[in-house]
PDB file of N, CA, C and O in Angstrom:
ATOM      1  N   UNK A   7     -44.058  17.448 -11.436  1.00 52.00           N
ATOM      2  CA  UNK A   7     -43.740  18.850 -11.483  1.00 52.00           C
ATOM      3  C   UNK A   7     -42.617  19.194 -10.504  1.00 52.00           C
ATOM      4  O   UNK A   7     -41.719  19.951 -10.829  1.00 52.00           O
ATOM      5  N   UNK A   8     -42.638  18.620  -9.342  1.00 54.00           N
ATOM      6  CA  UNK A   8     -41.601  18.896  -8.360  1.00 54.00           C
ATOM      7  C   UNK A   8     -40.245  18.416  -8.864  1.00 54.00           C
ATOM      8  O   UNK A   8     -39.234  19.048  -8.635  1.00 54.00           O
ATOM      9  N   UNK A   9     -40.263  17.272  -9.526  1.00 57.00           N
ATOM     10  CA  UNK A   9     -39.003  16.704  -9.984  1.00 57.00           C
ATOM     11  C   UNK A   9     -38.293  17.644 -10.958  1.00 57.00           C
ATOM     12  O   UNK A   9     -37.094  17.837 -10.867  1.00 57.00           O
ATOM     13  N   UNK A  10     -39.013  18.230 -11.881  1.00 56.00           N
ATOM     14  CA  UNK A  10     -38.409  19.180 -12.808  1.00 56.00           C
ATOM     15  C   UNK A  10     -37.831  20.375 -12.067  1.00 56.00           C
ATOM     16  O   UNK A  10     -36.758  20.866 -12.378  1.00 56.00           O
ATOM     17  N   UNK A  11     -38.513  20.863 -11.071  1.00 53.00           N
ATOM     18  CA  UNK A  11     -38.041  22.013 -10.303  1.00 53.00           C
ATOM     19  C   UNK A  11     -36.756  21.654  -9.548  1.00 53.00           C
ATOM     20  O   UNK A  11     -35.812  22.431  -9.487  1.00 53.00           O
ATOM     21  N   UNK A  12     -36.704  20.440  -8.995  1.00 54.00           N
ATOM     22  CA  UNK A  12     -35.523  20.016  -8.252  1.00 54.00           C
ATOM     23  C   UNK A  12     -34.322  19.869  -9.189  1.00 54.00           C
ATOM     24  O   UNK A  12     -33.207  20.224  -8.827  1.00 54.00           O
ATOM     25  N   UNK A  13     -34.530  19.355 -10.389  1.00 53.00           N
ATOM     26  CA  UNK A  13     -33.434  19.218 -11.343  1.00 53.00           C
ATOM     27  C   UNK A  13     -32.853  20.577 -11.699  1.00 53.00           C
ATOM     28  O   UNK A  13     -31.645  20.738 -11.798  1.00 53.00           O
ATOM     29  N   UNK A  14     -33.704  21.539 -11.893  1.00 56.00           N
ATOM     30  CA  UNK A  14     -33.222  22.869 -12.241  1.00 56.00           C
ATOM     31  C   UNK A  14     -32.415  23.480 -11.101  1.00 56.00           C
ATOM     32  O   UNK A  14     -31.391  24.107 -11.315  1.00 56.00           O
ATOM     33  N   UNK A  15     -32.880  23.273  -9.878  1.00 57.00           N
ATOM     34  CA  UNK A  15     -32.148  23.853  -8.752  1.00 57.00           C
ATOM     35  C   UNK A  15     -30.788  23.165  -8.593  1.00 57.00           C
ATOM     36  O   UNK A  15     -29.806  23.810  -8.237  1.00 57.00           O
ATOM     37  N   UNK A  16     -30.707  21.872  -8.849  1.00 54.00           N
ATOM     38  CA  UNK A  16     -29.426  21.176  -8.762  1.00 54.00           C
ATOM     39  C   UNK A  16     -28.466  21.670  -9.831  1.00 54.00           C
ATOM     40  O   UNK A  16     -27.273  21.847  -9.571  1.00 54.00           O
ATOM     41  N   UNK A  17     -28.974  21.890 -11.013  1.00 54.00           N
ATOM     42  CA  UNK A  17     -28.122  22.407 -12.076  1.00 54.00           C
ATOM     43  C   UNK A  17     -27.602  23.796 -11.734  1.00 54.00           C
ATOM     44  O   UNK A  17     -26.436  24.114 -11.973  1.00 54.00           O
ATOM     45  N   UNK A  18     -28.438  24.615 -11.182  1.00 57.00           N
ATOM     46  CA  UNK A  18     -28.024  25.969 -10.814  1.00 57.00           C
ATOM     47  C   UNK A  18     -26.964  25.950  -9.720  1.00 57.00           C
ATOM     48  O   UNK A  18     -26.032  26.733  -9.743  1.00 57.00           O
ATOM     49  N   UNK A  19     -27.099  25.054  -8.749  1.00 57.00           N
ATOM     50  CA  UNK A  19     -26.106  24.985  -7.672  1.00 57.00           C
ATOM     51  C   UNK A  19     -24.782  24.456  -8.194  1.00 57.00           C
ATOM     52  O   UNK A  19     -23.729  24.895  -7.738  1.00 57.00           O
ATOM     53  N   UNK A  20     -24.804  23.542  -9.152  1.00 56.00           N
ATOM     54  CA  UNK A  20     -23.564  23.031  -9.734  1.00 56.00           C
ATOM     55  C   UNK A  20     -22.813  24.146 -10.463  1.00 56.00           C
ATOM     56  O   UNK A  20     -21.604  24.263 -10.347  1.00 56.00           O
ATOM     57  N   UNK A  21     -23.524  24.952 -11.192  1.00 60.00           N
ATOM     58  CA  UNK A  21     -22.897  26.058 -11.918  1.00 60.00           C
ATOM     59  C   UNK A  21     -22.313  27.059 -10.927  1.00 60.00           C
ATOM     60  O   UNK A  21     -21.189  27.528 -11.095  1.00 60.00           O
ATOM     61  N   UNK A  22     -23.048  27.352  -9.876  1.00 58.00           N
ATOM     62  CA  UNK A  22     -22.567  28.314  -8.876  1.00 58.00           C
ATOM     63  C   UNK A  22     -21.333  27.773  -8.163  1.00 58.00           C
ATOM     64  O   UNK A  22     -20.375  28.507  -7.926  1.00 58.00           O
ATOM     65  N   UNK A  23     -21.323  26.483  -7.848  1.00 60.00           N
ATOM     66  CA  UNK A  23     -20.161  25.916  -7.161  1.00 60.00           C
ATOM     67  C   UNK A  23     -18.953  25.876  -8.084  1.00 60.00           C
ATOM     68  O   UNK A  23     -17.823  26.079  -7.642  1.00 60.00           O
ATOM     69  N   UNK A  24     -19.151  25.644  -9.367  1.00 60.00           N
ATOM     70  CA  UNK A  24     -18.041  25.670 -10.321  1.00 60.00           C
ATOM     71  C   UNK A  24     -17.440  27.070 -10.417  1.00 60.00           C
ATOM     72  O   UNK A  24     -16.234  27.227 -10.518  1.00 60.00           O
ATOM     73  N   UNK A  25     -18.265  28.088 -10.394  1.00 61.00           N
ATOM     74  CA  UNK A  25     -17.765  29.456 -10.447  1.00 61.00           C
ATOM     75  C   UNK A  25     -16.934  29.764  -9.212  1.00 61.00           C
ATOM     76  O   UNK A  25     -15.884  30.394  -9.291  1.00 61.00           O
ATOM     77  N   UNK A  26     -17.391  29.288  -8.043  1.00 60.00           N
ATOM     78  CA  UNK A  26     -16.636  29.521  -6.813  1.00 60.00           C
ATOM     79  C   UNK A  26     -15.289  28.812  -6.871  1.00 60.00           C
ATOM     80  O   UNK A  26     -14.275  29.353  -6.427  1.00 60.00           O
ATOM     81  N   UNK A  27     -15.252  27.610  -7.407  1.00 58.00           N
ATOM     82  CA  UNK A  27     -13.993  26.872  -7.514  1.00 58.00           C
ATOM     83  C   UNK A  27     -13.026  27.583  -8.450  1.00 58.00           C
ATOM     84  O   UNK A  27     -11.829  27.656  -8.183  1.00 58.00           O
ATOM     85  N   UNK A  28     -13.530  28.116  -9.548  1.00 60.00           N
ATOM     86  CA  UNK A  28     -12.667  28.833 -10.484  1.00 60.00           C
ATOM     87  C   UNK A  28     -12.084  30.077  -9.831  1.00 60.00           C
ATOM     88  O   UNK A  28     -10.910  30.381 -10.006  1.00 60.00           O
ATOM     89  N   UNK A  29     -12.878  30.773  -9.055  1.00 61.00           N
ATOM     90  CA  UNK A  29     -12.387  31.972  -8.371  1.00 61.00           C
ATOM     91  C   UNK A  29     -11.311  31.580  -7.368  1.00 61.00           C
ATOM     92  O   UNK A  29     -10.283  32.242  -7.258  1.00 61.00           O
ATOM     93  N   UNK A  30     -11.510  30.481  -6.631  1.00 60.00           N
ATOM     94  CA  UNK A  30     -10.514  30.025  -5.667  1.00 60.00           C
ATOM     95  C   UNK A  30      -9.219  29.645  -6.363  1.00 60.00           C
ATOM     96  O   UNK A  30      -8.137  29.914  -5.845  1.00 60.00           O
ATOM     97  N   UNK A  31      -9.301  29.033  -7.530  1.00 62.00           N
ATOM     98  CA  UNK A  31      -8.091  28.666  -8.261  1.00 62.00           C
ATOM     99  C   UNK A  31      -7.295  29.905  -8.638  1.00 62.00           C
ATOM    100  O   UNK A  31      -6.088  29.930  -8.527  1.00 62.00           O
ATOM    101  N   UNK A  32      -7.976  30.947  -9.076  1.00 60.00           N
ATOM    102  CA  UNK A  32      -7.274  32.171  -9.445  1.00 60.00           C
ATOM    103  C   UNK A  32      -6.594  32.783  -8.226  1.00 60.00           C
ATOM    104  O   UNK A  32      -5.480  33.253  -8.304  1.00 60.00           O
ATOM    105  N   UNK A  33      -7.252  32.756  -7.097  1.00 63.00           N
ATOM    106  CA  UNK A  33      -6.673  33.341  -5.893  1.00 63.00           C
ATOM    107  C   UNK A  33      -5.421  32.590  -5.481  1.00 63.00           C
ATOM    108  O   UNK A  33      -4.415  33.206  -5.158  1.00 63.00           O
ATOM    109  N   UNK A  34      -5.462  31.270  -5.476  1.00 65.00           N
ATOM    110  CA  UNK A  34      -4.287  30.505  -5.061  1.00 65.00           C
ATOM    111  C   UNK A  34      -3.162  30.681  -6.066  1.00 65.00           C
ATOM    112  O   UNK A  34      -2.010  30.756  -5.680  1.00 65.00           O
ATOM    113  N   UNK A  35      -3.493  30.782  -7.328  1.00 69.00           N
ATOM    114  CA  UNK A  35      -2.465  31.016  -8.339  1.00 69.00           C
ATOM    115  C   UNK A  35      -1.794  32.354  -8.098  1.00 69.00           C
ATOM    116  O   UNK A  35      -0.577  32.464  -8.157  1.00 69.00           O
ATOM    117  N   UNK A  36      -2.561  33.378  -7.807  1.00 82.00           N
ATOM    118  CA  UNK A  36      -1.992  34.689  -7.556  1.00 82.00           C
ATOM    119  C   UNK A  36      -1.094  34.673  -6.335  1.00 82.00           C
ATOM    120  O   UNK A  36      -0.037  35.291  -6.323  1.00 82.00           O
ATOM    121  N   UNK A  37      -1.486  33.949  -5.296  1.00 86.00           N
ATOM    122  CA  UNK A  37      -0.666  33.858  -4.085  1.00 86.00           C
ATOM    123  C   UNK A  37       0.637  33.143  -4.405  1.00 86.00           C
ATOM    124  O   UNK A  37       1.708  33.563  -3.972  1.00 86.00           O
ATOM    125  N   UNK A  38       0.558  32.074  -5.194  1.00 87.00           N
ATOM    126  CA  UNK A  38       1.770  31.345  -5.555  1.00 87.00           C
ATOM    127  C   UNK A  38       2.703  32.205  -6.391  1.00 87.00           C
ATOM    128  O   UNK A  38       3.924  32.175  -6.213  1.00 87.00           O
ATOM    129  N   UNK A  39       2.165  32.982  -7.286  1.00 88.00           N
ATOM    130  CA  UNK A  39       2.986  33.869  -8.102  1.00 88.00           C
ATOM    131  C   UNK A  39       3.679  34.894  -7.223  1.00 88.00           C
ATOM    132  O   UNK A  39       4.869  35.170  -7.374  1.00 88.00           O
ATOM    133  N   UNK A  40       2.951  35.448  -6.279  1.00 89.00           N
ATOM    134  CA  UNK A  40       3.543  36.437  -5.384  1.00 89.00           C
ATOM    135  C   UNK A  40       4.626  35.819  -4.514  1.00 89.00           C
ATOM    136  O   UNK A  40       5.685  36.429  -4.305  1.00 89.00           O
ATOM    137  N   UNK A  41       4.392  34.621  -4.009  1.00 91.00           N
ATOM    138  CA  UNK A  41       5.400  33.960  -3.182  1.00 91.00           C
ATOM    139  C   UNK A  41       6.649  33.642  -3.990  1.00 91.00           C
ATOM    140  O   UNK A  41       7.778  33.802  -3.501  1.00 91.00           O
ATOM    141  N   UNK A  42       6.467  33.207  -5.222  1.00 93.00           N
ATOM    142  CA  UNK A  42       7.625  32.935  -6.074  1.00 93.00           C
ATOM    143  C   UNK A  42       8.398  34.214  -6.360  1.00 93.00           C
ATOM    144  O   UNK A  42       9.632  34.207  -6.383  1.00 93.00           O
ATOM    145  N   UNK A  43       7.704  35.301  -6.564  1.00 93.00           N
ATOM    146  CA  UNK A  43       8.363  36.582  -6.814  1.00 93.00           C
ATOM    147  C   UNK A  43       9.169  37.016  -5.596  1.00 93.00           C
ATOM    148  O   UNK A  43      10.292  37.500  -5.711  1.00 93.00           O
ATOM    149  N   UNK A  44       8.616  36.815  -4.400  1.00 95.00           N
ATOM    150  CA  UNK A  44       9.328  37.168  -3.173  1.00 95.00           C
ATOM    151  C   UNK A  44      10.578  36.311  -3.036  1.00 95.00           C
ATOM    152  O   UNK A  44      11.654  36.814  -2.686  1.00 95.00           O
ATOM    153  N   UNK A  45      10.468  35.032  -3.332  1.00 96.00           N
ATOM    154  CA  UNK A  45      11.637  34.142  -3.247  1.00 96.00           C
ATOM    155  C   UNK A  45      12.718  34.561  -4.233  1.00 96.00           C
ATOM    156  O   UNK A  45      13.909  34.560  -3.906  1.00 96.00           O
ATOM    157  N   UNK A  46      12.323  34.908  -5.441  1.00 96.00           N
ATOM    158  CA  UNK A  46      13.295  35.350  -6.434  1.00 96.00           C
ATOM    159  C   UNK A  46      13.963  36.652  -6.005  1.00 96.00           C
ATOM    160  O   UNK A  46      15.173  36.826  -6.183  1.00 96.00           O
ATOM    161  N   UNK A  47      13.190  37.552  -5.421  1.00 97.00           N
ATOM    162  CA  UNK A  47      13.762  38.810  -4.934  1.00 97.00           C
ATOM    163  C   UNK A  47      14.750  38.558  -3.806  1.00 97.00           C
ATOM    164  O   UNK A  47      15.804  39.189  -3.736  1.00 97.00           O
ATOM    165  N   UNK A  48      14.431  37.622  -2.934  1.00 97.00           N
ATOM    166  CA  UNK A  48      15.343  37.290  -1.839  1.00 97.00           C
ATOM    167  C   UNK A  48      16.645  36.698  -2.373  1.00 97.00           C
ATOM    168  O   UNK A  48      17.726  37.023  -1.876  1.00 97.00           O
ATOM    169  N   UNK A  49      16.547  35.857  -3.383  1.00 97.00           N
ATOM    170  CA  UNK A  49      17.753  35.284  -3.983  1.00 97.00           C
ATOM    171  C   UNK A  49      18.612  36.365  -4.620  1.00 97.00           C
ATOM    172  O   UNK A  49      19.837  36.357  -4.497  1.00 97.00           O
ATOM    173  N   UNK A  50      17.979  37.300  -5.315  1.00 97.00           N
ATOM    174  CA  UNK A  50      18.722  38.379  -5.971  1.00 97.00           C
ATOM    175  C   UNK A  50      19.448  39.241  -4.951  1.00 97.00           C
ATOM    176  O   UNK A  50      20.619  39.582  -5.131  1.00 97.00           O
ATOM    177  N   UNK A  51      18.760  39.604  -3.875  1.00 98.00           N
ATOM    178  CA  UNK A  51      19.402  40.450  -2.864  1.00 98.00           C
ATOM    179  C   UNK A  51      20.527  39.697  -2.169  1.00 98.00           C
ATOM    180  O   UNK A  51      21.564  40.286  -1.852  1.00 98.00           O
ATOM    181  N   UNK A  52      20.367  38.401  -1.952  1.00 98.00           N
ATOM    182  CA  UNK A  52      21.419  37.597  -1.329  1.00 98.00           C
ATOM    183  C   UNK A  52      22.650  37.549  -2.231  1.00 98.00           C
ATOM    184  O   UNK A  52      23.789  37.712  -1.760  1.00 98.00           O
ATOM    185  N   UNK A  53      22.433  37.345  -3.518  1.00 98.00           N
ATOM    186  CA  UNK A  53      23.556  37.324  -4.467  1.00 98.00           C
ATOM    187  C   UNK A  53      24.260  38.677  -4.524  1.00 98.00           C
ATOM    188  O   UNK A  53      25.491  38.751  -4.565  1.00 98.00           O
ATOM    189  N   UNK A  54      23.490  39.749  -4.518  1.00 98.00           N
ATOM    190  CA  UNK A  54      24.079  41.088  -4.543  1.00 98.00           C
ATOM    191  C   UNK A  54      24.930  41.318  -3.305  1.00 98.00           C
ATOM    192  O   UNK A  54      26.027  41.889  -3.382  1.00 98.00           O
ATOM    193  N   UNK A  55      24.454  40.888  -2.153  1.00 98.00           N
ATOM    194  CA  UNK A  55      25.213  41.065  -0.912  1.00 98.00           C
ATOM    195  C   UNK A  55      26.504  40.268  -0.934  1.00 98.00           C
ATOM    196  O   UNK A  55      27.544  40.743  -0.471  1.00 98.00           O
ATOM    197  N   UNK A  56      26.450  39.053  -1.461  1.00 98.00           N
ATOM    198  CA  UNK A  56      27.663  38.227  -1.524  1.00 98.00           C
ATOM    199  C   UNK A  56      28.676  38.851  -2.476  1.00 98.00           C
ATOM    200  O   UNK A  56      29.866  38.943  -2.152  1.00 98.00           O
ATOM    201  N   UNK A  57      28.237  39.290  -3.638  1.00 98.00           N
ATOM    202  CA  UNK A  57      29.146  39.914  -4.596  1.00 98.00           C
ATOM    203  C   UNK A  57      29.751  41.183  -4.000  1.00 98.00           C
ATOM    204  O   UNK A  57      30.963  41.421  -4.099  1.00 98.00           O
ATOM    205  N   UNK A  58      28.945  41.990  -3.346  1.00 98.00           N
ATOM    206  CA  UNK A  58      29.445  43.214  -2.725  1.00 98.00           C
ATOM    207  C   UNK A  58      30.466  42.906  -1.639  1.00 98.00           C
ATOM    208  O   UNK A  58      31.513  43.567  -1.550  1.00 98.00           O
ATOM    209  N   UNK A  59      30.183  41.900  -0.818  1.00 98.00           N
ATOM    210  CA  UNK A  59      31.125  41.574   0.264  1.00 98.00           C
ATOM    211  C   UNK A  59      32.432  41.014  -0.299  1.00 98.00           C
ATOM    212  O   UNK A  59      33.513  41.299   0.241  1.00 98.00           O
ATOM    213  N   UNK A  60      32.377  40.253  -1.372  1.00 98.00           N
ATOM    214  CA  UNK A  60      33.603  39.731  -1.994  1.00 98.00           C
ATOM    215  C   UNK A  60      34.422  40.879  -2.577  1.00 98.00           C
ATOM    216  O   UNK A  60      35.651  40.924  -2.399  1.00 98.00           O
ATOM    217  N   UNK A  61      33.779  41.797  -3.247  1.00 98.00           N
ATOM    218  CA  UNK A  61      34.492  42.948  -3.817  1.00 98.00           C
ATOM    219  C   UNK A  61      35.094  43.797  -2.700  1.00 98.00           C
ATOM    220  O   UNK A  61      36.253  44.234  -2.789  1.00 98.00           O
ATOM    221  N   UNK A  62      34.353  44.016  -1.639  1.00 98.00           N
ATOM    222  CA  UNK A  62      34.847  44.809  -0.519  1.00 98.00           C
ATOM    223  C   UNK A  62      36.036  44.131   0.159  1.00 98.00           C
ATOM    224  O   UNK A  62      37.041  44.778   0.463  1.00 98.00           O
ATOM    225  N   UNK A  63      35.942  42.819   0.357  1.00 98.00           N
ATOM    226  CA  UNK A  63      37.050  42.085   0.976  1.00 98.00           C
ATOM    227  C   UNK A  63      38.279  42.114   0.073  1.00 98.00           C
ATOM    228  O   UNK A  63      39.415  42.269   0.553  1.00 98.00           O
ATOM    229  N   UNK A  64      38.093  41.977  -1.208  1.00 97.00           N
ATOM    230  CA  UNK A  64      39.208  42.037  -2.150  1.00 97.00           C
ATOM    231  C   UNK A  64      39.860  43.401  -2.158  1.00 97.00           C
ATOM    232  O   UNK A  64      41.093  43.521  -2.202  1.00 97.00           O
ATOM    233  N   UNK A  65      39.063  44.435  -2.111  1.00 97.00           N
ATOM    234  CA  UNK A  65      39.584  45.802  -2.092  1.00 97.00           C
ATOM    235  C   UNK A  65      40.377  46.075  -0.819  1.00 97.00           C
ATOM    236  O   UNK A  65      41.491  46.624  -0.869  1.00 97.00           O
ATOM    237  N   UNK A  66      39.832  45.673   0.313  1.00 97.00           N
ATOM    238  CA  UNK A  66      40.516  45.884   1.586  1.00 97.00           C
ATOM    239  C   UNK A  66      41.817  45.091   1.636  1.00 97.00           C
ATOM    240  O   UNK A  66      42.868  45.605   2.055  1.00 97.00           O
ATOM    241  N   UNK A  67      41.787  43.851   1.189  1.00 96.00           N
ATOM    242  CA  UNK A  67      43.007  43.037   1.223  1.00 96.00           C
ATOM    243  C   UNK A  67      44.053  43.566   0.238  1.00 96.00           C
ATOM    244  O   UNK A  67      45.250  43.576   0.538  1.00 96.00           O
ATOM    245  N   UNK A  68      43.614  44.029  -0.920  1.00 96.00           N
ATOM    246  CA  UNK A  68      44.588  44.582  -1.874  1.00 96.00           C
ATOM    247  C   UNK A  68      45.200  45.878  -1.345  1.00 96.00           C
ATOM    248  O   UNK A  68      46.406  46.120  -1.526  1.00 96.00           O
ATOM    249  N   UNK A  69      44.429  46.713  -0.675  1.00 96.00           N
ATOM    250  CA  UNK A  69      44.980  47.919  -0.063  1.00 96.00           C
ATOM    251  C   UNK A  69      45.951  47.578   1.071  1.00 96.00           C
ATOM    252  O   UNK A  69      46.996  48.228   1.222  1.00 96.00           O
ATOM    253  N   UNK A  70      45.617  46.566   1.845  1.00 95.00           N
ATOM    254  CA  UNK A  70      46.494  46.151   2.937  1.00 95.00           C
ATOM    255  C   UNK A  70      47.817  45.638   2.379  1.00 95.00           C
ATOM    256  O   UNK A  70      48.888  45.938   2.917  1.00 95.00           O
ATOM    257  N   UNK A  71      47.775  44.858   1.332  1.00 95.00           N
ATOM    258  CA  UNK A  71      48.983  44.310   0.722  1.00 95.00           C
ATOM    259  C   UNK A  71      49.802  45.451   0.099  1.00 95.00           C
ATOM    260  O   UNK A  71      51.043  45.489   0.218  1.00 95.00           O
ATOM    261  N   UNK A  72      49.145  46.405  -0.516  1.00 95.00           N
ATOM    262  CA  UNK A  72      49.852  47.527  -1.162  1.00 95.00           C
ATOM    263  C   UNK A  72      50.618  48.372  -0.123  1.00 95.00           C
ATOM    264  O   UNK A  72      51.747  48.762  -0.351  1.00 95.00           O
ATOM    265  N   UNK A  73      49.957  48.644   1.021  1.00 93.00           N
ATOM    266  CA  UNK A  73      50.598  49.477   2.014  1.00 93.00           C
ATOM    267  C   UNK A  73      51.649  48.720   2.833  1.00 93.00           C
ATOM    268  O   UNK A  73      52.536  49.334   3.414  1.00 93.00           O
ATOM    269  N   UNK A  74      51.591  47.424   2.901  1.00 91.00           N
ATOM    270  CA  UNK A  74      52.579  46.639   3.637  1.00 91.00           C
ATOM    271  C   UNK A  74      53.847  46.466   2.837  1.00 91.00           C
ATOM    272  O   UNK A  74      54.931  46.321   3.406  1.00 91.00           O
ATOM    273  N   UNK A  75      53.752  46.437   1.554  1.00 83.00           N
ATOM    274  CA  UNK A  75      54.925  46.205   0.721  1.00 83.00           C
ATOM    275  C   UNK A  75      55.663  47.440   0.509  1.00 83.00           C
ATOM    276  O   UNK A  75      56.101  48.354   0.709  1.00 83.00           O
TER     277      UNK A  75
END
């Protein structure tokens, strides 16, 4: 009789531990998605800053050349 009771408790703990593992997987996936989104946002802002600085430098240099000539 004890053996049957022990088997049932082991099965229940296995199911509970599997549920905990699945929840942990979802959490780490969400963190990875958020980190990737932050990295992509950082790349976009860096590209925007470079494009803006190139346009600004071109504008300033073209104005300087126009007024010198």
